[in-house]
Coordinates of C-alpha atoms in Angstrom, one line a residue:
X1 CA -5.3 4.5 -17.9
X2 CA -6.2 5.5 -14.4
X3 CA -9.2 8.2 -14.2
X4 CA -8.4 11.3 -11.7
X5 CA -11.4 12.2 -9.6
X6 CA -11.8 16.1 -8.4
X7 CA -12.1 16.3 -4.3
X8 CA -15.1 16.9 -3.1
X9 CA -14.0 17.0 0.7
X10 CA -14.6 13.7 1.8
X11 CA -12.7 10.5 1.2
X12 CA -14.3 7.2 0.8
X13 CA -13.4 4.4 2.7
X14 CA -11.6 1.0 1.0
X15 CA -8.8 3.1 -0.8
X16 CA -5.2 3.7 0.1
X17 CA -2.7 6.6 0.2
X18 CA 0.1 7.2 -1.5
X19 CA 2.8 10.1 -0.2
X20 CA 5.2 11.5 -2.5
X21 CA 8.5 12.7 -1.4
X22 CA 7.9 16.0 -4.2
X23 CA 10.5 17.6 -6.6
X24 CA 13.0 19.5 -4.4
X25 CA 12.9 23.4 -5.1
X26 CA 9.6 23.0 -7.1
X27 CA 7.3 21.1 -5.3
X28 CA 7.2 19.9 -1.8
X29 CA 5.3 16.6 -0.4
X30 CA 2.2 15.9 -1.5
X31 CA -0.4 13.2 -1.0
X32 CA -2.2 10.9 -3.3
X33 CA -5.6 9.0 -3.0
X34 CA -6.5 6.0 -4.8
X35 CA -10.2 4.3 -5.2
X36 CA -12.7 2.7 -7.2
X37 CA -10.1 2.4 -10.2
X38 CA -9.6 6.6 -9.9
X39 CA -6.8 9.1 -8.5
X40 CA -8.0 11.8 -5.7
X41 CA -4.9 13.9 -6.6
X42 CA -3.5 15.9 -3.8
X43 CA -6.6 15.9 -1.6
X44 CA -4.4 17.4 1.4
X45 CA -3.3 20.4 -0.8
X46 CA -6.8 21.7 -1.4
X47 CA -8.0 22.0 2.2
X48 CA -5.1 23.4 3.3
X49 CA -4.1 25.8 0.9
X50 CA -2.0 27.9 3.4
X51 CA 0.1 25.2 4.6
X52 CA 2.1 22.8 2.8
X53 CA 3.9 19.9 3.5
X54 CA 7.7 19.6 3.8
X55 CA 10.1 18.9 0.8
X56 CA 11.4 15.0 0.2
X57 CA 8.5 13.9 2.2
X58 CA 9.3 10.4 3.9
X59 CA 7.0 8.8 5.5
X60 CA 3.1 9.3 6.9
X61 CA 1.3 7.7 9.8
X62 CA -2.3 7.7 10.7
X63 CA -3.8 6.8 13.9
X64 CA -7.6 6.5 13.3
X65 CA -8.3 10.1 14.5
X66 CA -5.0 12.4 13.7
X67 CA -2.4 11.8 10.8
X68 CA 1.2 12.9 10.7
X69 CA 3.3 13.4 7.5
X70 CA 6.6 13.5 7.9
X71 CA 9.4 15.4 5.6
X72 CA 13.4 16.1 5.6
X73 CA 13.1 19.3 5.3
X74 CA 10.6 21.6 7.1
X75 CA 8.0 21.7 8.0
X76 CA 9.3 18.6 9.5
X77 CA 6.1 16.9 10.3
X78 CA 2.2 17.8 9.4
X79 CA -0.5 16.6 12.6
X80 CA -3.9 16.6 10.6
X81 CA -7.3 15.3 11.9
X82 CA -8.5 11.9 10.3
X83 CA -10.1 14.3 7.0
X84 CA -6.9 15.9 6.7
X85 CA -7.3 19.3 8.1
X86 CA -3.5 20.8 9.6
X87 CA -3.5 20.9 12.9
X88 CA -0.5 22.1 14.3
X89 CA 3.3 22.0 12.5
X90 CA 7.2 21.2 13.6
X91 CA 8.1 24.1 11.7
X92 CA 11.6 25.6 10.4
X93 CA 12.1 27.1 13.8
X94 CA 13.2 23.6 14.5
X95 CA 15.6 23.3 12.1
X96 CA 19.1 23.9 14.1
X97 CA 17.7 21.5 16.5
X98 CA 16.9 18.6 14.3
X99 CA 18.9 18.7 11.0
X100 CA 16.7 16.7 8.8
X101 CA 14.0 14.2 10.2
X102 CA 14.2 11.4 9.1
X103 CA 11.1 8.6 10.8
X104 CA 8.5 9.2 13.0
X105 CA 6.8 6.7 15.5
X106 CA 3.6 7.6 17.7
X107 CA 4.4 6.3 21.5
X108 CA 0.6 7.1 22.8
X109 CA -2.2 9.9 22.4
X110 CA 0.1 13.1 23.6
X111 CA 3.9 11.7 22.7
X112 CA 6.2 10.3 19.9
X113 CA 9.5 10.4 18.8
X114 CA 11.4 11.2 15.6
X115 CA 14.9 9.8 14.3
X116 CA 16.6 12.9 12.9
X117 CA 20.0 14.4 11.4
X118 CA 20.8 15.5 14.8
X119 CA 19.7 12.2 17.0
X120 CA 16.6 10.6 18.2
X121 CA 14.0 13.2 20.3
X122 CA 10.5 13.0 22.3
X123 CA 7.9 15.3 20.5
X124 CA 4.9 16.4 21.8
X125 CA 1.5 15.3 19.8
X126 CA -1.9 17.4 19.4
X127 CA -0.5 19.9 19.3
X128 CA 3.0 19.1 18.0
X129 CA 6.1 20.5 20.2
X130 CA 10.0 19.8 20.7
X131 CA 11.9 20.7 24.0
X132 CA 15.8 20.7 22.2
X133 CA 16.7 19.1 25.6
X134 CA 14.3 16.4 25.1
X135 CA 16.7 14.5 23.0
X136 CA 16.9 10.4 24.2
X137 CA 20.1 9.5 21.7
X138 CA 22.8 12.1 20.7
X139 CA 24.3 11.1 18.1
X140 CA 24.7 12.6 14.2
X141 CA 24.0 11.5 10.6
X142 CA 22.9 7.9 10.2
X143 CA 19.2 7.5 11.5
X144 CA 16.1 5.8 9.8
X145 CA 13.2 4.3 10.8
X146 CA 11.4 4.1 13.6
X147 CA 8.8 2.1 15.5
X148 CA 6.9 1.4 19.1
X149 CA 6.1 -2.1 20.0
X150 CA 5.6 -3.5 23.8
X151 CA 6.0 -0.3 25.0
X152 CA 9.4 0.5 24.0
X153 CA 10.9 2.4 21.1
X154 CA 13.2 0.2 18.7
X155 CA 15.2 2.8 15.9
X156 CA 17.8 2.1 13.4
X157 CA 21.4 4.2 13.6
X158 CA 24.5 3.2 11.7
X159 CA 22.9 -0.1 10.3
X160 CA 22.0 -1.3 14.0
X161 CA 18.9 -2.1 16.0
X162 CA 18.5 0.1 19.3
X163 CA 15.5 -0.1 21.8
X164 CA 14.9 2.2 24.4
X165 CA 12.3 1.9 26.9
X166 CA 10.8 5.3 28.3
X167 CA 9.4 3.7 31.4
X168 CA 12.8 3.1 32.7
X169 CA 14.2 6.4 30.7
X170 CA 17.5 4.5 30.6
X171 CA 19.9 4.7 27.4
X172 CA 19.0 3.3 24.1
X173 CA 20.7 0.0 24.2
X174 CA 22.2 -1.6 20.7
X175 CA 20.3 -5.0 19.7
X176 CA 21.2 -6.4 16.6
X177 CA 22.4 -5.3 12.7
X178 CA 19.1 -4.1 10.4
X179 CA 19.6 -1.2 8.0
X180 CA 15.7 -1.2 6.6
X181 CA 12.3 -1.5 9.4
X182 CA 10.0 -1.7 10.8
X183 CA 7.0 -4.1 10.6
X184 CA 5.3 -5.2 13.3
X185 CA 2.4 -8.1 13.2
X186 CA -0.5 -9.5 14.8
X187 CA 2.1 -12.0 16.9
X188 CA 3.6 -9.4 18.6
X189 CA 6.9 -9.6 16.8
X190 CA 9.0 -6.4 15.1
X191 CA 11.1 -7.2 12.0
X192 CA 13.7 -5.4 10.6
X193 CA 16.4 -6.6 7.7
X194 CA 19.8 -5.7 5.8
X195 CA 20.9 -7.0 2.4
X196 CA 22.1 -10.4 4.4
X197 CA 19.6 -10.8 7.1
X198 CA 16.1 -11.1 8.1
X199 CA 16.0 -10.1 12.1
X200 CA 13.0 -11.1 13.9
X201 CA 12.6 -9.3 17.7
X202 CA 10.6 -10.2 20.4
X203 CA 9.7 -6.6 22.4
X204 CA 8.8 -8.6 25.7
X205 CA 12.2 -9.1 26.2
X206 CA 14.5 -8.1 23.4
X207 CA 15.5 -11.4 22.2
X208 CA 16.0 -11.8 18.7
X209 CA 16.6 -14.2 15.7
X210 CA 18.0 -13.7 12.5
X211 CA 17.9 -15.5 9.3
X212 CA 20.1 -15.4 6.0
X213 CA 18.9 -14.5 2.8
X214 CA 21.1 -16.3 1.4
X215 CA 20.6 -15.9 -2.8
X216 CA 18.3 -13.6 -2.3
X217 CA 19.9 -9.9 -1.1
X218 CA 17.4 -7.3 -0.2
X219 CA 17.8 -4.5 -1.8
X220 CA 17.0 -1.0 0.5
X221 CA 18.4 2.5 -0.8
X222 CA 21.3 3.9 0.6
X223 CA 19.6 7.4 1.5
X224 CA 16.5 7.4 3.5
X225 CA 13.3 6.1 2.3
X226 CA 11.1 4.7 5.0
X227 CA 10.8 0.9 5.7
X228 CA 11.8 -1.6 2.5
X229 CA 10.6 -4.7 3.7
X230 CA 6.2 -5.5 4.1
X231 CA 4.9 -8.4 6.2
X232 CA 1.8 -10.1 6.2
X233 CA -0.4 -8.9 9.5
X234 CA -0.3 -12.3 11.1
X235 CA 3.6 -12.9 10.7
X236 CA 2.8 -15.4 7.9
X237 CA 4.6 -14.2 5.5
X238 CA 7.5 -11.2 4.5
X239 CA 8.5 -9.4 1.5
X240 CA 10.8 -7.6 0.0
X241 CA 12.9 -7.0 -3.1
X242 CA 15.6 -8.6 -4.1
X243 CA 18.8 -6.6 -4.7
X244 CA 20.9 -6.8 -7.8
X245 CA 23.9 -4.4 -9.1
X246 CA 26.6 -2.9 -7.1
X247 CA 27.9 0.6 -6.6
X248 CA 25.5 3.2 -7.2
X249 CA 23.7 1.0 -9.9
X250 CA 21.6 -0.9 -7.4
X251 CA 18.2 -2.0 -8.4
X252 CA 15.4 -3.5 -6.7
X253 CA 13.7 -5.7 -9.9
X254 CA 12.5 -9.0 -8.3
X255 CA 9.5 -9.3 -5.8
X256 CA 10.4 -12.2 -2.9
X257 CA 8.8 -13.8 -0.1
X258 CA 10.2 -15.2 3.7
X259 CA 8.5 -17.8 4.8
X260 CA 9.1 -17.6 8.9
X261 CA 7.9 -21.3 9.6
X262 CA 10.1 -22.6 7.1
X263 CA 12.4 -20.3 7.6
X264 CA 13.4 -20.1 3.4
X265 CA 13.3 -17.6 0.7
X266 CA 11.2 -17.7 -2.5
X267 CA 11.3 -15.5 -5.7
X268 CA 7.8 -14.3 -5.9
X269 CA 7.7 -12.3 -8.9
X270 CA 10.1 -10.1 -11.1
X271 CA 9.4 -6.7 -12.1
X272 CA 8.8 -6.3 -15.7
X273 CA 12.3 -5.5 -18.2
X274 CA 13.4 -2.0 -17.9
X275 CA 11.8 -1.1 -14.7
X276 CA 12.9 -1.4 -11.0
X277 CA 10.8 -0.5 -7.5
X278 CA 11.2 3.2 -6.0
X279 CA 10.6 4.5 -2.5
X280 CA 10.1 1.6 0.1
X281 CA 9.2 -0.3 -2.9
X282 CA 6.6 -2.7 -1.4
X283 CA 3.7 -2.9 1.1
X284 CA 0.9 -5.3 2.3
X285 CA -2.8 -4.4 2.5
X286 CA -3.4 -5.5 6.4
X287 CA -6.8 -6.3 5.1
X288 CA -6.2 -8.5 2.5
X289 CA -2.8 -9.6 2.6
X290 CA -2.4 -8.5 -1.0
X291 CA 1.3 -7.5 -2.0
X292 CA 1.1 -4.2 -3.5
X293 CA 4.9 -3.0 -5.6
X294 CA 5.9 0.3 -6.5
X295 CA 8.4 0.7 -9.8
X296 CA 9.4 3.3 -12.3
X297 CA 11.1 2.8 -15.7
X298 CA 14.9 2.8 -15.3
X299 CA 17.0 5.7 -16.1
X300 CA 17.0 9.3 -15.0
X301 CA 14.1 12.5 -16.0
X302 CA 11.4 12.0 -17.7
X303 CA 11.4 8.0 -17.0
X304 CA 10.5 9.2 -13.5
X305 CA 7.3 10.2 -15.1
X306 CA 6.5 6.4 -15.9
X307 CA 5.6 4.8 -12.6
X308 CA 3.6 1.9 -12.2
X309 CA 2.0 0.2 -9.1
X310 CA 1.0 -4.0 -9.5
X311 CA -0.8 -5.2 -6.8
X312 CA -0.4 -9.2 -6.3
X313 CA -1.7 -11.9 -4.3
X314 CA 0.0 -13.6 -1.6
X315 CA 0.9 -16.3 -3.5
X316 CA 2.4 -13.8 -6.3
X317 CA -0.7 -13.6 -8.8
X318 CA -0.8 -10.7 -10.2
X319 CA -4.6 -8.9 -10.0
X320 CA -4.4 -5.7 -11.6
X321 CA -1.8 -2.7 -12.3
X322 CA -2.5 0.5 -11.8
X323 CA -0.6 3.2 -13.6
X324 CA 0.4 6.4 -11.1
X325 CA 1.1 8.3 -13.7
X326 CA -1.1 9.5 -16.7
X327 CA -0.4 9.8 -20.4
X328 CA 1.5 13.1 -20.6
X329 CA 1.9 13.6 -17.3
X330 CA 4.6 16.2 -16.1
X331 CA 4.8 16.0 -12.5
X332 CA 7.0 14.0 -10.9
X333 CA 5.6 12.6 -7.8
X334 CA 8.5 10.7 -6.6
X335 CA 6.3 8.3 -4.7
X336 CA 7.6 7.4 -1.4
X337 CA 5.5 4.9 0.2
X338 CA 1.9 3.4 0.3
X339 CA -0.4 3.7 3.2
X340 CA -3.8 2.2 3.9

């Protein structure tokens, strides 16, 4: 089993994050720090013991000097330095404006913008602020991720690709269909997906391709967890989890891989019997290209509490799993994504 180290109030380097979503109405957010084969649980907690994160905590960004962690339900997003010290909070006085937020995307050093309940709006960064009038798509309900590439801003509403690019300041324009992204590489491409499509875009100017996935559905949950599909840096290579069930018994169990040049889908690896991913599922160390997958044992309660993370090659060897959660453990973490 995984050790659990105490914080001491630095963290090493070589490690990577996991953010949970929390247990609504008993614990909110909360961050987790792997390294050296040994948990650094909730490292963000003990420095900032007056401030917590939001509850169903979605997805977390870091920028080399600040961090933002982002939650439904205020507060809405944490700005931290690179140690995670708070900063400065979108707090509940926000919370007639924006709903829920949903994905967060950092445009440059003093702006960003958020996908939320109540539309797409321009935030302020360091410190964090909203204007209520600063709001560049008004619509409702439907939003998810979010991402900046070639100086534009490309979101997801109602299953569809939008760009908007604040140089111009004119409308968001609707690309292409995605319900799941976004992951941009090294080739300056932005991919997004649904269960019958891989979508690549060029942000130089909007063109796009898609590809079917033929036997291979991806699976991506119906309510919002940040981006379900991983790529390698370079564009070499994209995964994702195959989809299987119908109706609200759908289940990610089967680890796959695009191949862009070939343009052809592969089963990679399949999760072991009885368990299926959670949260966005899967991700891709940028420095290694290793494939790392998230699951929990099927079934509702305390199966939650048996969550598993296999890291894999790139060719779909697995090289170690790590368990997330410890022999008798009783909180459930609900691990949303993994960040490096």
């Amino acid at each position: 089993m995984a050790a659990v180290q105490l914080y001491c109030g630095t963290l090493p380097e070589g490690g990577f994050f996991v953010y949970n979503e929390g247990q609504f109405g008993k614990m909110p957010a909360s961050l987790n720090y792997y390294f050296d084969g040994a948990w650094i649980r909730r490292p963000y907690a003990a420095l900032n013991p007056a401030q917590p994160l939001g509850n169903s905590g979605t997805t977390m960004l870091r920028t080399g000097t600040m961090t933002y962690l982002v939650a439904k339900d205020a507060p809405f997003v944490v700005e931290t330095d690179a140690q995670l010290h708070a900063r400065s909070v979108l707090g509940s006085e926000y919370g007639a404006t924006v709903g829920q937020v949903m994905g967060m995307t950092v445009y440059d050093a003093s702006t960003g913008y958020i996908t939320t309940q109540n539309g797409v709006f321009r935030i302020g960064l360091n410190p964090l602020s909203l204007d209520a009038a600063d709001r560049i798509f008004a619509q409702r309900n439907g939003f998810r991720d979010i991402c900046t590439a070639g100086g534009k801003v490309f979101f997801i509403y109602s299953d569809a690709v939008y760009v908007y690019d604040p140089a111009t300041g004119e409308p968001a324009a609707e690309l292409c269909p995605a319900s799941t992204g976004f992951v941009r590489t090294t080739d300056g491409a932005v991919w997004a997906a649904d269960s019958e499509r891989i979508v690549r875009i060029d942000p130089a100017d909007n063109s796009f391709e898609t590809v079917s996935t033929g036997d291979y559905p991806l699976w991506w949950e119906s309510t919002y967890r940040p981006c379900e599909i991983a790529a390698a840096a370079d564009g070499s290579a994209l995964y994702f989890l195959r989809k299987t069930g119908s109706g609200w018994s759908v289940y990610g169990r089967e680890l796959c891989k695009y191949d862009p040049a070939s343009k052809t889908v592969a089963s990679l690896w399949p999760l072991p019997e009885g368990f299926s991913a959670y949260g966005c599922g899967v991700r891709v160390d940028p420095a290694t290209g290793d494939v790392y997958v998230v699951y929990t044992k099927d079934g509702w309660g305390a199966n939650y509490l048996k969550t598993y993370i296999t890291v894999l090659s790139p060719e779909g060897e697995v090289r170690e799993t790590i368990p997330y959660t410890s022999e008798n453990e009783t909180v459930y973490w609900f691990p949303s994504e993994i960040v490096f």
